[in-house]
Coordinates of N, CA and C in Angstrom, one line a residue:
M1 N 4.7 85.8 -2.8 CA 3.7 84.9 -3.2 C 2.5 84.8 -2.3
G2 N 1.3 85.0 -2.7 CA 0.2 85.1 -1.9 C -0.4 83.7 -1.5
Y3 N -1.4 83.7 -0.7 CA -2.0 82.5 -0.2 C -2.6 81.7 -1.3
K4 N -3.2 82.3 -2.3 CA -3.9 81.6 -3.4 C -2.9 81.0 -4.3
S5 N -1.7 81.6 -4.5 CA -0.7 81.0 -5.4 C 0.0 79.8 -4.8
V6 N 0.1 79.8 -3.4 CA 0.7 78.6 -2.8 C -0.2 77.4 -2.9
G7 N -1.5 77.6 -2.7 CA -2.5 76.6 -2.9 C -2.5 76.0 -4.3
F8 N -2.4 76.9 -5.3 CA -2.4 76.5 -6.7 C -1.1 75.7 -7.0
A9 N 0.0 76.1 -6.4 CA 1.3 75.4 -6.6 C 1.2 74.0 -6.1
K10 N 0.6 73.8 -4.9 CA 0.4 72.5 -4.3 C -0.4 71.6 -5.2
W11 N -1.5 72.2 -5.8 CA -2.3 71.4 -6.7 C -1.5 70.9 -8.0
I12 N -0.7 71.8 -8.5 CA 0.1 71.5 -9.6 C 1.1 70.3 -9.3
V13 N 1.8 70.4 -8.1 CA 2.7 69.4 -7.7 C 1.9 68.1 -7.5
L14 N 0.8 68.1 -6.9 CA 0.0 66.9 -6.7 C -0.4 66.3 -8.0
A15 N -0.8 67.1 -9.0 CA -1.2 66.6 -10.3 C -0.1 66.0 -11.0
L16 N 1.1 66.6 -10.9 CA 2.3 66.0 -11.6 C 2.7 64.7 -10.9
L17 N 2.6 64.6 -9.6 CA 2.9 63.3 -8.9 C 1.9 62.2 -9.3
A18 N 0.6 62.6 -9.4 CA -0.4 61.6 -9.8 C -0.1 61.1 -11.2
T19 N 0.2 62.0 -12.1 CA 0.5 61.6 -13.5 C 1.7 60.7 -13.5
A20 N 2.7 61.0 -12.8 CA 4.0 60.2 -12.8 C 3.7 58.9 -12.2
S21 N 2.9 58.8 -11.2 CA 2.6 57.5 -10.5 C 1.8 56.7 -11.5
A22 N 0.8 57.2 -12.1 CA 0.0 56.4 -13.1 C 0.9 55.9 -14.2
G23 N 1.8 56.6 -14.6 CA 2.7 56.1 -15.7 C 3.6 54.9 -15.2
C24 N 3.9 54.9 -13.9 CA 4.7 53.8 -13.4 C 3.9 52.5 -13.5
F25 N 2.6 52.5 -13.2 CA 1.8 51.3 -13.3 C 1.7 50.8 -14.7
D26 N 1.7 51.7 -15.7 CA 1.5 51.3 -17.1 C 2.7 50.6 -17.6
N27 N 3.9 50.8 -17.0 CA 5.1 50.2 -17.5 C 5.4 48.8 -16.9
G28 N 4.6 48.4 -15.9 CA 4.9 47.1 -15.2 C 4.4 46.0 -16.1
P29 N 4.6 44.8 -15.6 CA 4.2 43.6 -16.4 C 2.6 43.5 -16.4
K30 N 2.1 43.1 -17.5 CA 0.6 43.0 -17.6 C 0.2 41.6 -17.2
R31 N -0.8 41.5 -16.5 CA -1.4 40.2 -16.1 C -2.0 39.6 -17.3
K32 N -1.8 38.3 -17.5 CA -2.4 37.6 -18.6 C -3.8 37.4 -18.3
K33 N -4.7 37.3 -19.3 CA -6.1 37.0 -19.0 C -6.2 35.5 -18.6
V34 N -7.0 35.3 -17.6 CA -7.2 33.9 -17.2 C -8.6 33.4 -17.4
Y35 N -8.7 32.1 -17.5 CA -10.0 31.4 -17.8 C -10.2 30.4 -16.7
V36 N -11.5 30.3 -16.2 CA -11.8 29.4 -15.2 C -11.4 28.0 -15.5
V37 N -10.7 27.3 -14.6 CA -10.3 25.9 -14.8 C -10.7 25.1 -13.6
R38 N -11.6 24.2 -13.8 CA -12.0 23.2 -12.8 C -11.7 21.8 -13.4
G39 N -11.8 20.8 -12.5 CA -11.6 19.5 -13.0 C -11.6 18.5 -11.9
T40 N -11.2 17.3 -12.2 CA -11.0 16.2 -11.2 C -9.7 15.5 -11.4
V41 N -9.1 15.0 -10.3 CA -7.9 14.2 -10.3 C -8.3 12.8 -9.9
T42 N -7.9 11.9 -10.8 CA -8.1 10.5 -10.4 C -6.7 9.7 -10.4
Y43 N -6.7 8.7 -9.5 CA -5.5 7.9 -9.4 C -6.0 6.5 -9.7
R44 N -5.5 5.9 -10.8 CA -6.0 4.6 -11.3 C -7.5 4.5 -11.3
G45 N -8.1 5.6 -11.8 CA -9.5 5.6 -12.1 C -10.4 6.0 -10.9
E46 N -9.8 6.2 -9.7 CA -10.5 6.6 -8.5 C -10.2 8.0 -8.1
P47 N -11.2 8.8 -7.6 CA -10.9 10.2 -7.2 C -9.8 10.2 -6.2
A48 N -8.9 11.2 -6.3 CA -7.8 11.4 -5.4 C -7.9 12.7 -4.7
E49 N -8.0 12.7 -3.4 CA -8.1 13.9 -2.6 C -6.8 14.3 -2.1
G50 N -6.4 15.6 -2.1 CA -5.2 16.1 -1.5 C -4.0 16.2 -2.5
V51 N -4.3 16.0 -3.8 CA -3.2 16.1 -4.8 C -2.9 17.5 -5.1
E52 N -1.6 17.9 -4.9 CA -1.2 19.3 -5.2 C -0.7 19.3 -6.7
L53 N -1.4 20.2 -7.4 CA -1.1 20.3 -8.9 C -0.4 21.6 -9.2
N54 N 0.5 21.6 -10.1 CA 1.1 22.8 -10.6 C 1.1 22.7 -12.1
F55 N 0.6 23.7 -12.8 CA 0.5 23.8 -14.2 C 1.6 24.7 -14.7
A56 N 2.6 24.2 -15.4 CA 3.7 24.9 -15.9 C 3.6 25.1 -17.4
P57 N 3.6 26.3 -17.9 CA 3.5 26.5 -19.4 C 4.6 25.7 -20.1
V58 N 4.1 25.0 -21.2 CA 5.1 24.3 -22.1 C 6.0 25.2 -22.8
Q59 N 5.5 26.3 -23.3 CA 6.3 27.3 -24.0 C 7.0 28.2 -23.1
D60 N 8.4 28.3 -23.3 CA 9.2 29.2 -22.4 C 8.9 30.7 -22.9
S61 N 8.8 31.6 -21.9 CA 8.6 33.0 -22.2 C 9.1 33.8 -21.0
P62 N 9.5 35.0 -21.2 CA 10.0 35.8 -20.0 C 9.0 36.0 -18.9
D63 N 7.7 36.0 -19.3 CA 6.7 36.2 -18.3 C 5.9 34.9 -18.0
V64 N 6.6 33.9 -17.6 CA 6.0 32.6 -17.3 C 5.0 32.7 -16.2
T65 N 3.8 32.2 -16.4 CA 2.8 32.3 -15.3 C 2.3 30.8 -15.0
F66 N 2.5 30.5 -13.7 CA 2.1 29.2 -13.2 C 0.7 29.2 -12.6
A67 N 0.0 28.1 -12.6 CA -1.3 28.0 -12.0 C -1.2 26.8 -11.0
T68 N -1.9 26.9 -9.9 CA -1.9 25.8 -8.9 C -3.2 25.4 -8.4
G69 N -3.4 24.3 -7.9 CA -4.6 23.8 -7.2 C -4.4 22.6 -6.4
I70 N -5.3 22.3 -5.5 CA -5.2 21.1 -4.7 C -6.6 20.4 -4.8
S71 N -6.6 19.1 -5.0 CA -7.8 18.4 -5.2 C -8.5 18.2 -3.8
G72 N -9.8 18.4 -3.8 CA -10.6 18.2 -2.6 C -11.3 16.9 -2.6
P73 N -12.4 16.8 -1.8 CA -13.2 15.6 -1.8 C -13.7 15.3 -3.3
G74 N -13.7 14.0 -3.6 CA -14.1 13.6 -5.0 C -13.1 13.9 -6.0
G75 N -11.9 14.4 -5.6 CA -10.8 14.7 -6.6 C -11.0 16.0 -7.3
E76 N -12.0 16.8 -6.9 CA -12.3 18.1 -7.6 C -11.2 19.1 -7.3
F77 N -10.9 19.9 -8.3 CA -9.9 21.0 -8.1 C -10.4 22.2 -8.9
Q78 N -9.8 23.4 -8.5 CA -9.9 24.6 -9.2 C -8.6 25.3 -9.2
L79 N -8.2 25.8 -10.4 CA -6.9 26.4 -10.5 C -6.9 27.9 -10.0
S80 N -5.7 28.3 -9.5 CA -5.5 29.7 -9.1 C -4.2 30.2 -9.7
T81 N -4.2 31.4 -10.2 CA -3.0 32.1 -10.8 C -2.7 33.3 -10.0
F82 N -3.6 34.3 -10.1 CA -3.3 35.6 -9.4 C -4.1 35.7 -8.1
K83 N -5.3 35.1 -8.1 CA -6.1 35.1 -6.9 C -6.8 33.7 -6.8
Q84 N -7.4 33.4 -5.7 CA -8.0 32.1 -5.5 C -9.0 31.8 -6.5
H85 N -8.9 30.7 -7.1 CA -9.8 30.1 -8.1 C -10.1 31.0 -9.3
D86 N -9.2 31.8 -9.7 CA -9.4 32.7 -10.8 C -9.2 32.0 -12.2
G87 N -8.5 30.9 -12.1 CA -8.2 30.1 -13.4 C -6.8 30.1 -13.8
A88 N -6.6 30.1 -15.1 CA -5.2 30.0 -15.7 C -5.2 30.7 -17.1
P89 N -4.1 31.2 -17.5 CA -4.0 31.7 -18.9 C -4.2 30.6 -19.9
S90 N -4.7 30.9 -21.1 CA -4.8 29.8 -22.1 C -3.5 29.3 -22.5
G91 N -3.4 28.1 -23.0 CA -2.2 27.5 -23.4 C -2.0 26.1 -23.1
D92 N -0.9 25.5 -23.5 CA -0.5 24.1 -23.2 C 0.4 24.1 -21.9
Y93 N 0.1 23.1 -21.1 CA 0.8 23.0 -19.8 C 1.3 21.6 -19.6
T94 N 2.4 21.5 -18.9 CA 2.9 20.3 -18.2 C 2.4 20.3 -16.8
V95 N 1.8 19.3 -16.3 CA 1.2 19.3 -15.0 C 2.1 18.4 -14.1
T96 N 2.4 19.0 -13.0 CA 3.1 18.2 -12.0 C 2.1 17.9 -10.8
A97 N 2.3 16.8 -10.2 CA 1.5 16.3 -9.1 C 2.3 15.8 -8.0
F98 N 1.9 16.2 -6.8 CA 2.6 15.7 -5.6 C 1.4 15.4 -4.6
W99 N 1.4 14.2 -4.2 CA 0.3 13.7 -3.3 C 0.8 13.3 -2.0
P100 N 0.8 14.2 -1.0 CA 1.4 14.0 0.3 C 0.7 12.8 1.0
D101 N 1.4 11.9 1.5 CA 0.8 10.7 2.2 C 0.7 11.1 3.7
R102 N -0.6 11.5 4.0 CA -0.9 11.9 5.4 C -1.7 10.8 6.1
R103 N -1.7 9.6 5.5 CA -2.4 8.5 6.2 C -1.7 8.1 7.4
K104 N -2.5 7.6 8.4 CA -1.9 7.2 9.7 C -0.9 6.1 9.4
G105 N 0.3 6.2 10.0 CA 1.4 5.3 9.9 C 2.3 5.5 8.8
A106 N 2.1 6.6 7.9 CA 3.0 6.9 6.8 C 4.3 7.4 7.4
T107 N 5.4 6.9 6.8 CA 6.7 7.3 7.3 C 7.1 8.7 6.8
K108 N 7.4 9.5 7.6 CA 7.8 10.9 7.3 C 9.2 11.0 6.6
V109 N 9.4 12.0 5.8 CA 10.6 12.2 5.1 C 11.3 13.4 5.8
V110 N 12.6 13.4 6.1 CA 13.2 14.5 6.7 C 13.9 15.3 5.6
A111 N 13.5 16.6 5.5 CA 14.0 17.5 4.5 C 15.4 18.0 4.9
A112 N 16.0 18.7 3.9 CA 17.4 19.2 4.2 C 17.4 20.2 5.4
A113 N 16.4 20.9 5.6 CA 16.3 21.9 6.7 C 15.9 21.2 8.0
G114 N 15.7 19.9 8.0 CA 15.4 19.2 9.2 C 13.9 19.0 9.5
E115 N 13.0 19.6 8.8 CA 11.6 19.4 9.0 C 11.1 18.1 8.5
E116 N 10.1 17.6 9.1 CA 9.5 16.3 8.6 C 8.4 16.6 7.6
L117 N 8.4 15.9 6.5 CA 7.4 16.1 5.5 C 6.7 14.8 5.2
A118 N 5.5 14.9 4.7 CA 4.8 13.7 4.3 C 5.4 13.2 2.9
P119 N 5.6 11.9 2.8 CA 6.2 11.4 1.5 C 5.2 11.5 0.4
D120 N 5.7 11.5 -0.8 CA 4.8 11.6 -2.0 C 4.3 10.2 -2.3
R121 N 3.0 10.1 -2.3 CA 2.3 8.8 -2.6 C 2.6 8.4 -4.1
L122 N 3.0 9.3 -4.9 CA 3.3 9.0 -6.3 C 4.8 8.8 -6.5
K123 N 5.5 8.8 -5.4 CA 7.0 8.5 -5.4 C 7.8 9.4 -6.4
G124 N 7.3 10.6 -6.5 CA 8.1 11.6 -7.3 C 7.9 11.4 -8.8
E125 N 7.1 10.5 -9.3 CA 7.0 10.2 -10.7 C 6.5 11.4 -11.5
Y126 N 5.6 12.2 -10.9 CA 5.0 13.4 -11.6 C 5.4 14.7 -11.0
S127 N 6.5 14.8 -10.2 CA 6.8 16.0 -9.5 C 7.8 16.9 -10.3
N128 N 8.3 16.4 -11.3 CA 9.3 17.2 -12.1 C 8.7 17.6 -13.5
P129 N 8.6 18.9 -13.8 CA 7.9 19.3 -15.0 C 8.7 18.8 -16.3
K130 N 10.0 18.5 -16.1 CA 10.7 18.0 -17.3 C 10.4 16.5 -17.6
T131 N 9.9 15.8 -16.6 CA 9.7 14.3 -16.8 C 8.2 13.9 -16.6
S132 N 7.4 14.8 -16.1 CA 6.0 14.5 -15.9 C 5.3 14.2 -17.2
K133 N 4.5 13.1 -17.3 CA 3.8 12.8 -18.5 C 2.4 13.4 -18.5
L134 N 2.1 14.1 -17.5 CA 0.7 14.8 -17.4 C 0.7 16.0 -18.2
K135 N -0.2 16.2 -19.1 CA -0.4 17.4 -19.9 C -1.8 17.9 -19.9
A136 N -2.0 19.2 -20.1 CA -3.3 19.8 -20.2 C -3.3 21.0 -21.1
T137 N -4.4 21.3 -21.6 CA -4.6 22.5 -22.4 C -5.7 23.4 -21.8
V138 N -5.4 24.6 -21.6 CA -6.5 25.6 -21.1 C -6.9 26.4 -22.3
L139 N -8.2 26.4 -22.6 CA -8.8 27.1 -23.7 C -9.3 28.4 -23.3
E140 N -9.6 29.3 -24.2 CA -10.1 30.7 -23.9 C -11.6 30.6 -23.7
Q141 N -12.0 29.8 -22.6 CA -13.4 29.6 -22.2 C -13.3 28.9 -20.9
P142 N -14.4 28.7 -20.2 CA -14.4 27.9 -19.0 C -14.0 26.5 -19.3
N143 N -13.1 25.9 -18.5 CA -12.5 24.6 -18.8 C -12.9 23.6 -17.7
N144 N -13.1 22.4 -18.1 CA -13.3 21.3 -17.2 C -12.3 20.2 -17.6
L145 N -11.3 20.0 -16.8 CA -10.2 19.0 -17.1 C -10.3 17.8 -16.3
K146 N -9.8 16.7 -16.8 CA -9.6 15.5 -16.0 C -8.1 15.1 -16.0
I147 N -7.5 15.0 -14.9 CA -6.1 14.7 -14.7 C -6.2 13.2 -14.2
D148 N -5.7 12.3 -15.0 CA -5.8 10.9 -14.7 C -4.4 10.4 -14.4
I149 N -4.1 10.1 -13.2 CA -2.7 9.6 -12.8 C -2.8 8.1 -12.8
K150 N -1.9 7.4 -13.5 CA -1.9 5.9 -13.6 C -0.9 5.3 -12.7

């Protein structure tokens, strides 16, 4: 086998490997299309800063996709699914909310692993997707939602 045929054989092997690798990526799970989701969180009508939101799809499916966000100043939030502030797939969601009490003098909660955590200012009322009464719908367009916690 001459020099030229060894080089050609290497190119054939590389081409086969590239083709096989590309096929592997096609068989993986597909990312759902996401739509920008912004909004505000209020508590009893007032903007709530620092509320941790989790959007859980209402419909069960094998490729469940969650979206999350944390409210900032003025209660404003943006959802993230695959990367920061990219939005969420369209659909109906149950929204969970956890509002850590980081105010001075707040009593810390000791978790099972021994670490101290800030208690939930909402007392766990909205932290379970099976019992949370917060709902939202993401449409196939830019979305502006209002999450009103009572």
